[in-house]
Tab-separated table of C-alpha atoms in Angstrom:
chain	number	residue	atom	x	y	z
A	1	UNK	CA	0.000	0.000	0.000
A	2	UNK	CA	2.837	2.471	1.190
A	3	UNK	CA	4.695	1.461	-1.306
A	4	UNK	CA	2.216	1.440	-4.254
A	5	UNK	CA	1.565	5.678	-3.495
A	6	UNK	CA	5.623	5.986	-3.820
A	7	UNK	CA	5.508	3.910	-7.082
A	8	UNK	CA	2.768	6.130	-8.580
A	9	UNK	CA	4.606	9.460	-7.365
A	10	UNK	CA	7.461	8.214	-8.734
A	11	UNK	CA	5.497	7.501	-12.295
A	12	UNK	CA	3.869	10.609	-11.894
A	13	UNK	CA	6.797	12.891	-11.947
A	14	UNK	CA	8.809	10.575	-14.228
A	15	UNK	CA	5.867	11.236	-17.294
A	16	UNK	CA	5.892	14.796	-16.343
A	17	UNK	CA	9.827	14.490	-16.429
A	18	UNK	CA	9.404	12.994	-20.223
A	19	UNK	CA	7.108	15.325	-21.504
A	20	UNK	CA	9.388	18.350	-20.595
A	21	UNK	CA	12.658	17.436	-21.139
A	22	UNK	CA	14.058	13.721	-22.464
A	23	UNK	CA	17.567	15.040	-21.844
A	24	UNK	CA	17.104	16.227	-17.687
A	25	UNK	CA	15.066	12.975	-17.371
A	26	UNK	CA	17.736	10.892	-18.632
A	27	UNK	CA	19.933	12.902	-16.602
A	28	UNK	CA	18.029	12.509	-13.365
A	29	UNK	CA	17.821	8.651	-14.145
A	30	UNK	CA	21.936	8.503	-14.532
A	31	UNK	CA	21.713	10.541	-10.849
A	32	UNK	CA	19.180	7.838	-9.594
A	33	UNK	CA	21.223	4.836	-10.789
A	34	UNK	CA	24.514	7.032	-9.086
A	35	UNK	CA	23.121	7.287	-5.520
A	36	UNK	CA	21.366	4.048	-5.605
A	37	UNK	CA	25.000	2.243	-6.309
A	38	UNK	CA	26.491	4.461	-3.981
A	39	UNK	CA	24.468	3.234	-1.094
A	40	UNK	CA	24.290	-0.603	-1.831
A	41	UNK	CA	27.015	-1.415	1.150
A	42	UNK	CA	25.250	0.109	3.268
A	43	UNK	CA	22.041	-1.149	2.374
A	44	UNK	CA	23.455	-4.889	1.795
A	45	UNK	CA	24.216	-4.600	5.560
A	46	UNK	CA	21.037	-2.819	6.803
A	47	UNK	CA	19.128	-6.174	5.003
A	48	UNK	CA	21.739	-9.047	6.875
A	49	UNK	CA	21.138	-6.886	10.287
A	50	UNK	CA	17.364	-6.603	9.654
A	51	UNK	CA	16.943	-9.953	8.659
A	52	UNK	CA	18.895	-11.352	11.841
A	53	UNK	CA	16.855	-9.228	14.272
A	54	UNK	CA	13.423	-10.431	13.112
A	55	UNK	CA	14.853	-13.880	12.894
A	56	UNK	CA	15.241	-13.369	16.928
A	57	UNK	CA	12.492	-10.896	17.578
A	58	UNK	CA	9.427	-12.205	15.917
A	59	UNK	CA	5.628	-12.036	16.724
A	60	UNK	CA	5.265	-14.354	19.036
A	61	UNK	CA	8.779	-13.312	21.128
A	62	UNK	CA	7.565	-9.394	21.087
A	63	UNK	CA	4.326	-10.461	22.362
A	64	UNK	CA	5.845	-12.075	25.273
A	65	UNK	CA	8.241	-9.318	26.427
A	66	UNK	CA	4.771	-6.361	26.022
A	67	UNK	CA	2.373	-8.583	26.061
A	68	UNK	CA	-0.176	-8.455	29.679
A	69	UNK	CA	1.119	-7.429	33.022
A	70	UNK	CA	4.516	-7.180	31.815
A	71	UNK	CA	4.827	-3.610	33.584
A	72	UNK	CA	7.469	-1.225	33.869
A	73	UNK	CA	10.481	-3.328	32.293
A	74	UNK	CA	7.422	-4.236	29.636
A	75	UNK	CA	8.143	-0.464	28.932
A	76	UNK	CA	11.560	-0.582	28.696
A	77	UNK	CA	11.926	-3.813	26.609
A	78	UNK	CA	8.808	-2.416	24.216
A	79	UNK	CA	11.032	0.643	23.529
A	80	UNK	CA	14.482	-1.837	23.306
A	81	UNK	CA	12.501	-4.310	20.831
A	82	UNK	CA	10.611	-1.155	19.121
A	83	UNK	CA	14.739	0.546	18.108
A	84	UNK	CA	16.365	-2.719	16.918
A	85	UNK	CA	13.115	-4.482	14.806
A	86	UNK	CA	12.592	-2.585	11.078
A	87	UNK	CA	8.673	-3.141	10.965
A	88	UNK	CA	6.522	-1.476	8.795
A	89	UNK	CA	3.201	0.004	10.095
A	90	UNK	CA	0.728	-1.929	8.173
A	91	UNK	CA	2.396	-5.207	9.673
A	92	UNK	CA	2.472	-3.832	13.149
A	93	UNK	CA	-0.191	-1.720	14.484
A	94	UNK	CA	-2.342	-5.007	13.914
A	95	UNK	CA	-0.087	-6.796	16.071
A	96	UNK	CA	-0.212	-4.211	18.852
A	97	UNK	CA	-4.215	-3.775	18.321
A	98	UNK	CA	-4.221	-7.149	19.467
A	99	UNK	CA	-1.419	-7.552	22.069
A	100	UNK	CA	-4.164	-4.601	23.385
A	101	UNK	CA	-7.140	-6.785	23.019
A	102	UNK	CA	-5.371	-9.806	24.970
A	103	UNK	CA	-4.682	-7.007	27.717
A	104	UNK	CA	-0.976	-5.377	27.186
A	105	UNK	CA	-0.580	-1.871	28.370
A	106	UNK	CA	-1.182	1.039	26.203
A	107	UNK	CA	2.019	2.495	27.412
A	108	UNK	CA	3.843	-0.739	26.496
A	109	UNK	CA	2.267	-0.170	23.137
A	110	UNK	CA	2.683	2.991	22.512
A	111	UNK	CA	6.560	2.614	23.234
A	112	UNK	CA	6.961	0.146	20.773
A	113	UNK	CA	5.599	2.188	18.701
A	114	UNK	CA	6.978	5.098	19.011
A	115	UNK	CA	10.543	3.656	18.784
A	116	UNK	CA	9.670	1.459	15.953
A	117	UNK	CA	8.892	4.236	13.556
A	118	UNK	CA	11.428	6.798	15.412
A	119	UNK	CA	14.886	4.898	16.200
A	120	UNK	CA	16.498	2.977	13.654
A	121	UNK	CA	19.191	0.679	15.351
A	122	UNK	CA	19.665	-1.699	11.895
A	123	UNK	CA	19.505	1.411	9.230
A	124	UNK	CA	22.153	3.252	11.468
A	125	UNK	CA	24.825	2.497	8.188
A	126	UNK	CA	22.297	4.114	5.673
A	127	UNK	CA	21.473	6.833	8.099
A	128	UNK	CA	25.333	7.642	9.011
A	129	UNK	CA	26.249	7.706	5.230
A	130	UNK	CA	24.208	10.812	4.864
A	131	UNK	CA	23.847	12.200	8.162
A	132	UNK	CA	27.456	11.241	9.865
A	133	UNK	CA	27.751	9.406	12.779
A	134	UNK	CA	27.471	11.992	14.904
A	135	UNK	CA	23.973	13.289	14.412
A	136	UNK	CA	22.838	9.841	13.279
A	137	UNK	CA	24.095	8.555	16.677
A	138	UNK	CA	22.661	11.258	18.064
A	139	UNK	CA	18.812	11.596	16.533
A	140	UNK	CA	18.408	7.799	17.364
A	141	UNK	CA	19.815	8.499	21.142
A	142	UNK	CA	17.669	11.442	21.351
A	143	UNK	CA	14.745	9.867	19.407
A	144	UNK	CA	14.890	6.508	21.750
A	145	UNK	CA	14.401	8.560	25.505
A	146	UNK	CA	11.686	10.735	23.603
A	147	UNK	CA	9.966	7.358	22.484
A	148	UNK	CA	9.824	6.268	26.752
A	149	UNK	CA	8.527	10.238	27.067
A	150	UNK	CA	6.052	9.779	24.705
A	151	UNK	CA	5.085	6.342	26.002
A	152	UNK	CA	4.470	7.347	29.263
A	153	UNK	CA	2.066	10.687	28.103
A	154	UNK	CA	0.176	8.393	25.594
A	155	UNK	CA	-0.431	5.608	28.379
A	156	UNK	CA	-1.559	8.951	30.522
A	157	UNK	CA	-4.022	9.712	27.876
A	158	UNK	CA	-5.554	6.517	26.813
A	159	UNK	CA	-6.199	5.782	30.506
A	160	UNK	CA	-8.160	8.970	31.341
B	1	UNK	CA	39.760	-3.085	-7.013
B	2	UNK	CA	41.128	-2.295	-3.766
B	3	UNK	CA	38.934	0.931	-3.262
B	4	UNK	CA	35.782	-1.617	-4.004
B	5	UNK	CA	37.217	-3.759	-0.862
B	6	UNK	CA	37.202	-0.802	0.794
B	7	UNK	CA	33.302	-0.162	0.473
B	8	UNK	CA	32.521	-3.402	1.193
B	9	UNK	CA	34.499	-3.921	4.346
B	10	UNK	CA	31.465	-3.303	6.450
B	11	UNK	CA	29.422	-5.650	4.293
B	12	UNK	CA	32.114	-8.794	4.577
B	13	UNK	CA	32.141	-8.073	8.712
B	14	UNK	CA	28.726	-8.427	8.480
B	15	UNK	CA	27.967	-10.842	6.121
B	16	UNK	CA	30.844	-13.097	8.445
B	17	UNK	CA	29.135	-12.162	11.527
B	18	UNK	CA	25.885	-13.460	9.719
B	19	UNK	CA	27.250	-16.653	9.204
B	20	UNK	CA	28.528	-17.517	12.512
B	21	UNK	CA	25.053	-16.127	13.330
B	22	UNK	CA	23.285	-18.753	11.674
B	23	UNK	CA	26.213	-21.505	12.166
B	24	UNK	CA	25.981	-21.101	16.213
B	25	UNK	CA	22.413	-20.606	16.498
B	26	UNK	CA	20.433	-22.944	14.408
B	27	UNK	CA	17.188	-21.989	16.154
B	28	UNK	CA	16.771	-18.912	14.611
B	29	UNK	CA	18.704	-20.202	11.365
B	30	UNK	CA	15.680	-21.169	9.024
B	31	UNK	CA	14.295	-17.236	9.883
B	32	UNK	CA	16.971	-15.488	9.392
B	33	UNK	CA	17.409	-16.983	5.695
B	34	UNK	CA	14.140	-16.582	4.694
B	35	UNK	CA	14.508	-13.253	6.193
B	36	UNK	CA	17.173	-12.744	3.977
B	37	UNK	CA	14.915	-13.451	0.840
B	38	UNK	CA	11.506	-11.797	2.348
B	39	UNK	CA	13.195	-8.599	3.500
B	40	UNK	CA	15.789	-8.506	-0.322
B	41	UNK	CA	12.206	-8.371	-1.770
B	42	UNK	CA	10.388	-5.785	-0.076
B	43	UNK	CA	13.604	-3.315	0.047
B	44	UNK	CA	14.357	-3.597	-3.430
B	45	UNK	CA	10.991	-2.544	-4.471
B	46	UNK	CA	11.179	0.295	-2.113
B	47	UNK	CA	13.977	1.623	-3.484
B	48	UNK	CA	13.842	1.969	-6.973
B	49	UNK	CA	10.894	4.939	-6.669
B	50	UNK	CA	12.811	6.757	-3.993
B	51	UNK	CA	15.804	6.986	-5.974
B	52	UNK	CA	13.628	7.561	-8.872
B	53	UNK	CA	12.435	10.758	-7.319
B	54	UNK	CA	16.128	11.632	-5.572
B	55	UNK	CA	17.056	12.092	-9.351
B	56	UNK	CA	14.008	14.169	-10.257
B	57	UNK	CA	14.267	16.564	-7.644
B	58	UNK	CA	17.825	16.704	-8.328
B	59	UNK	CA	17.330	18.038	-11.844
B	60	UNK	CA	13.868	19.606	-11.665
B	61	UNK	CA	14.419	21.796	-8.452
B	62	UNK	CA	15.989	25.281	-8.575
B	63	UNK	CA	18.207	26.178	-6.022
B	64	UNK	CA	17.464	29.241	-5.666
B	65	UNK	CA	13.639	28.247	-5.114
B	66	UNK	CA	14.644	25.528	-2.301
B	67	UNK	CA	16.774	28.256	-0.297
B	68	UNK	CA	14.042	30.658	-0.541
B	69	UNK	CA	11.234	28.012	0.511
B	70	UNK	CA	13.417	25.805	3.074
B	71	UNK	CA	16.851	27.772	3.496
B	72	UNK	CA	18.012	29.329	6.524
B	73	UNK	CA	16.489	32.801	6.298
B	74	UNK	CA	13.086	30.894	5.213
B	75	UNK	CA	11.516	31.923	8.687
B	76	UNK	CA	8.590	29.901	9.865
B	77	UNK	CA	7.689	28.772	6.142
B	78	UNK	CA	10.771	26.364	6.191
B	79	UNK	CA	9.208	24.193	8.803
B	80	UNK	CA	5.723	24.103	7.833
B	81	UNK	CA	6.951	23.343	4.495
B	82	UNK	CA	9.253	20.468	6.099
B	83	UNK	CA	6.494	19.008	7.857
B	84	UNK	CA	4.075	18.653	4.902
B	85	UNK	CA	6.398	17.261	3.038
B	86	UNK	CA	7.592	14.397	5.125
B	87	UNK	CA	3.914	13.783	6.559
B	88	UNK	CA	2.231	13.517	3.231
B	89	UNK	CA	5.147	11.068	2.119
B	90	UNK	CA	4.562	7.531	1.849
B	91	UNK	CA	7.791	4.482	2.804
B	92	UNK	CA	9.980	3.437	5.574
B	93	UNK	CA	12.499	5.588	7.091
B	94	UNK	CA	15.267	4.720	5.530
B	95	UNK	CA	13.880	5.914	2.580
B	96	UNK	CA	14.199	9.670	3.555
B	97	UNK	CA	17.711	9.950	4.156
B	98	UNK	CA	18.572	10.003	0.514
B	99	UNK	CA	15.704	12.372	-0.110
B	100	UNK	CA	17.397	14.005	2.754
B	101	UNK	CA	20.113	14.341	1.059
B	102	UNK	CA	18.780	16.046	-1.992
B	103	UNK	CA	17.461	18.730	-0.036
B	104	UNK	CA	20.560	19.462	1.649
B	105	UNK	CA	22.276	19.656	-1.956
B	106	UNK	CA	19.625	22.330	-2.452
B	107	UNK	CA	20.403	24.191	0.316
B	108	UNK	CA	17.477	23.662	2.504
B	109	UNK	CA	18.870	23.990	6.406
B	110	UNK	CA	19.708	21.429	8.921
B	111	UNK	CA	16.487	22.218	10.842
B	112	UNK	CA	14.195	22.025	8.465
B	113	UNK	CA	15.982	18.571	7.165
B	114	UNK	CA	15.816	17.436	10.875
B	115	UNK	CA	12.185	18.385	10.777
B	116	UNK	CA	11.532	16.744	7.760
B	117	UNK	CA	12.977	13.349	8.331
B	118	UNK	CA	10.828	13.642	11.715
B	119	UNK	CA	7.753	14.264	10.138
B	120	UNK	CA	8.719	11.161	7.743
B	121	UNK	CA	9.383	8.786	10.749
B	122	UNK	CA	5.828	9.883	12.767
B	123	UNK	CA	3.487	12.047	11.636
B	124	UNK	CA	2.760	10.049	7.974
B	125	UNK	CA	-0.715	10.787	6.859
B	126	UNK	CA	-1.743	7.425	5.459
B	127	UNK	CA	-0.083	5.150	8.167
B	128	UNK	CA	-2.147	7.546	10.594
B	129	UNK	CA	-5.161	6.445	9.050
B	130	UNK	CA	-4.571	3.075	9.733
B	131	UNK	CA	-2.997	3.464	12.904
B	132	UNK	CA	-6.424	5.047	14.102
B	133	UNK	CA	-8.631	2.208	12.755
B	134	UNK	CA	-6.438	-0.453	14.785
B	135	UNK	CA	-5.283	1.335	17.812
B	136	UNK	CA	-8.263	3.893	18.131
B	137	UNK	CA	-8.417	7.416	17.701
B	138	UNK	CA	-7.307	8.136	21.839
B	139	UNK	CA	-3.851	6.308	21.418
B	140	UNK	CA	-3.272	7.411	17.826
B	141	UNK	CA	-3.903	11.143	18.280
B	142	UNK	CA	-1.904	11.770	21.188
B	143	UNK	CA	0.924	10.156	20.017
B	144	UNK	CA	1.021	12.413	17.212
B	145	UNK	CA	0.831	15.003	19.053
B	146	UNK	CA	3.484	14.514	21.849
B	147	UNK	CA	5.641	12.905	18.577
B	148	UNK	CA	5.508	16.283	16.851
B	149	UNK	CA	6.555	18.351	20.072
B	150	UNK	CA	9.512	15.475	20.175
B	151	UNK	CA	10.342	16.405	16.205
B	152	UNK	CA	10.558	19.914	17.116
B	153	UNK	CA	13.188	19.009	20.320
B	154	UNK	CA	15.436	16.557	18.606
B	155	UNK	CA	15.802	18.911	15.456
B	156	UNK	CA	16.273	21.262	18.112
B	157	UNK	CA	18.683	19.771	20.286
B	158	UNK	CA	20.837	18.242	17.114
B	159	UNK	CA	20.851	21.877	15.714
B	160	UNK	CA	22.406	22.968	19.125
B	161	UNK	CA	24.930	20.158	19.640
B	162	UNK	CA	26.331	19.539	16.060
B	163	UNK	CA	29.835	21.625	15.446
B	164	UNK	CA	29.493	24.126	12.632
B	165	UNK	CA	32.478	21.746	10.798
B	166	UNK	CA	30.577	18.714	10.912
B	167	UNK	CA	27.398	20.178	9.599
B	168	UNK	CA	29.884	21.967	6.811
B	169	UNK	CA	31.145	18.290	5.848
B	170	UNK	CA	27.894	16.639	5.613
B	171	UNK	CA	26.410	19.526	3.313
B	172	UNK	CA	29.713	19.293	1.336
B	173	UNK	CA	29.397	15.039	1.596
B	174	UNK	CA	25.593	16.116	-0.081
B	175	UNK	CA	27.044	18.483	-3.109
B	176	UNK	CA	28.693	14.941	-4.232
B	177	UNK	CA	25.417	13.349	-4.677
């Protein structure tokens, strides 16, 4: 779904591209082809790191560390489990709707998924190759102690 | 040749490490192969329309128009403009950076990059949607909105903290693109 809107942007622009200039949209596809070959490392490491960490994190294993009555260190491990796993939405707000149902916290919840879609432990190469270690290092520090912040306001809320 | 070894350093650690991963631990070895295959899939076709549009963008867009629109003396239009941009985007993170990147070659600031790779991460229109319809409107909303006062801090707080030299580098780093 997410990824059929960025393949009909892409289109989109890429026909408007055509019908004003062959020349810049040949150029722009040379540029595309650049920067996608300059990142394959990275990104051949990003897919061996994300493919090891769901190996060891799936469903059933995330469940049991947020899952019902697992309290504060639920909070913590959601947020832990949340920065290293490379989930997208569509797979895993139906898995916390029902980790909710069978009775897990909406604070565990929400700090999985806050730190899912914020910190990005296993895209740390891509990020640092165009950010620098430094502020990559330092939006995913930043971004993980908001994501226990944000956890604990959103549990606040739901349970009003 | 040797400058290609060079690159790939970080992939043959990794790719090693993987091995002994799966060698040592043959619980999780099945997985983590089909992982391999499962994830290979999914990333490759969310790549080729990001780069697609990294290439656009790098042609199409004036400079002078993105310094004017998202540069430093953009005021409070830079942000807003940030924000739209990364909300009404569609893909996983890691699909920002190099879109990231292009704006930086543009000459859009580091806050308003910050802002937009935050917006990206959180505040996406059409996984908020969704997000509503499974987790309710209660636990949706007000994560967005304590997410979007934690966009505002990090971009913040990075802006502070990063030397002038290192944020030089990485807009040089961009020009290369």
């Amino acid at each position: 779904m997410d990824t059929l809107i960025l393949y009909i942007l892409a289109i989109a622009a890429l026909s408007v591209s055509m019908v004003k200039s062959r020349k810049k949209t040949l150029m722009a596809a040379k540029k595309a082809f650049k920067a996608f070959e300059g990142i394959m490392p990275q990104f051949i490491v990003v897919l061996l790191l994300v493919s090891a960490s769901l190996a060891v994190l799936d469903n059933k294993t995330i469940s049991r560390f947020i899952g019902d009555g697992s309290g504060t260190f639920g909070v913590l491990a959601a947020s832990l489990i949340g920065a290293v796993t490379l989930i997208p939405g569509f797979v895993a707000f139906p898995v916390a709707a029902a980790l909710m149902k069978e009775g897990a916290g909406a604070t565990q919840i929400a700090a999985f998924v806050s730190s899912l879609m914020m910190v990005g432990v296993v895209t740390l190469p891509m990020e640092m190759k165009y950010f620098g270690k430094r502020a990559a290092l330092m939006r995913n520090g930043l971004a993980f102690v908001f994501s226990l912040a944000a956890a604990l306001f959103v549990g606040w809320v739901v349970g009003l | 040749m040797k400058a290609i070894l060079k690159r790939y350093t970080g992939v043959i650690l990794t790719a090693v490490a993987f091995v002994v991963f799966v060698a040592v631990l043959p619980q999780w070895r099945d997985k983590a192969l089909g992982g391999i295959v499962f994830q290979a899939s999914t990333m490759l076709l969310v790549i080729p329309p990001i780069f697609v549009l990294l290439g656009l963008m790098d042609v199409w867009v004036p400079r002078d128009q993105m310094i004017k629109y998202m540069g430093p003396g953009s005021g409070c239009k830079g942000p807003v403009l940030a924000f739209l941009l990364g909300s009404f985007a569609a893909g996983p993170l890691y699909g920002a950076f190099p879109l990231a990147a292009v704006l930086m070659k543009k000459g859009a600031s580091l806050m308003n990059i910050l802002i937009f790779i935050g917006a990206w991460s959180t505040t996406k229109i059409p996984m908020l949607m969704f997000e509503i319809s499974s987790l309710g409107p209660r636990f949706a909303l007000s994560r967005l909105a304590i997410d979007i006062v934690g966009i505002i801090i990090i971009a913040l707080a990075i802006k502070a903290w990063i030397p002038a030299r290192e944020v030089e580098r990485l807009y040089a780093e961009a020009e290369k693109l």
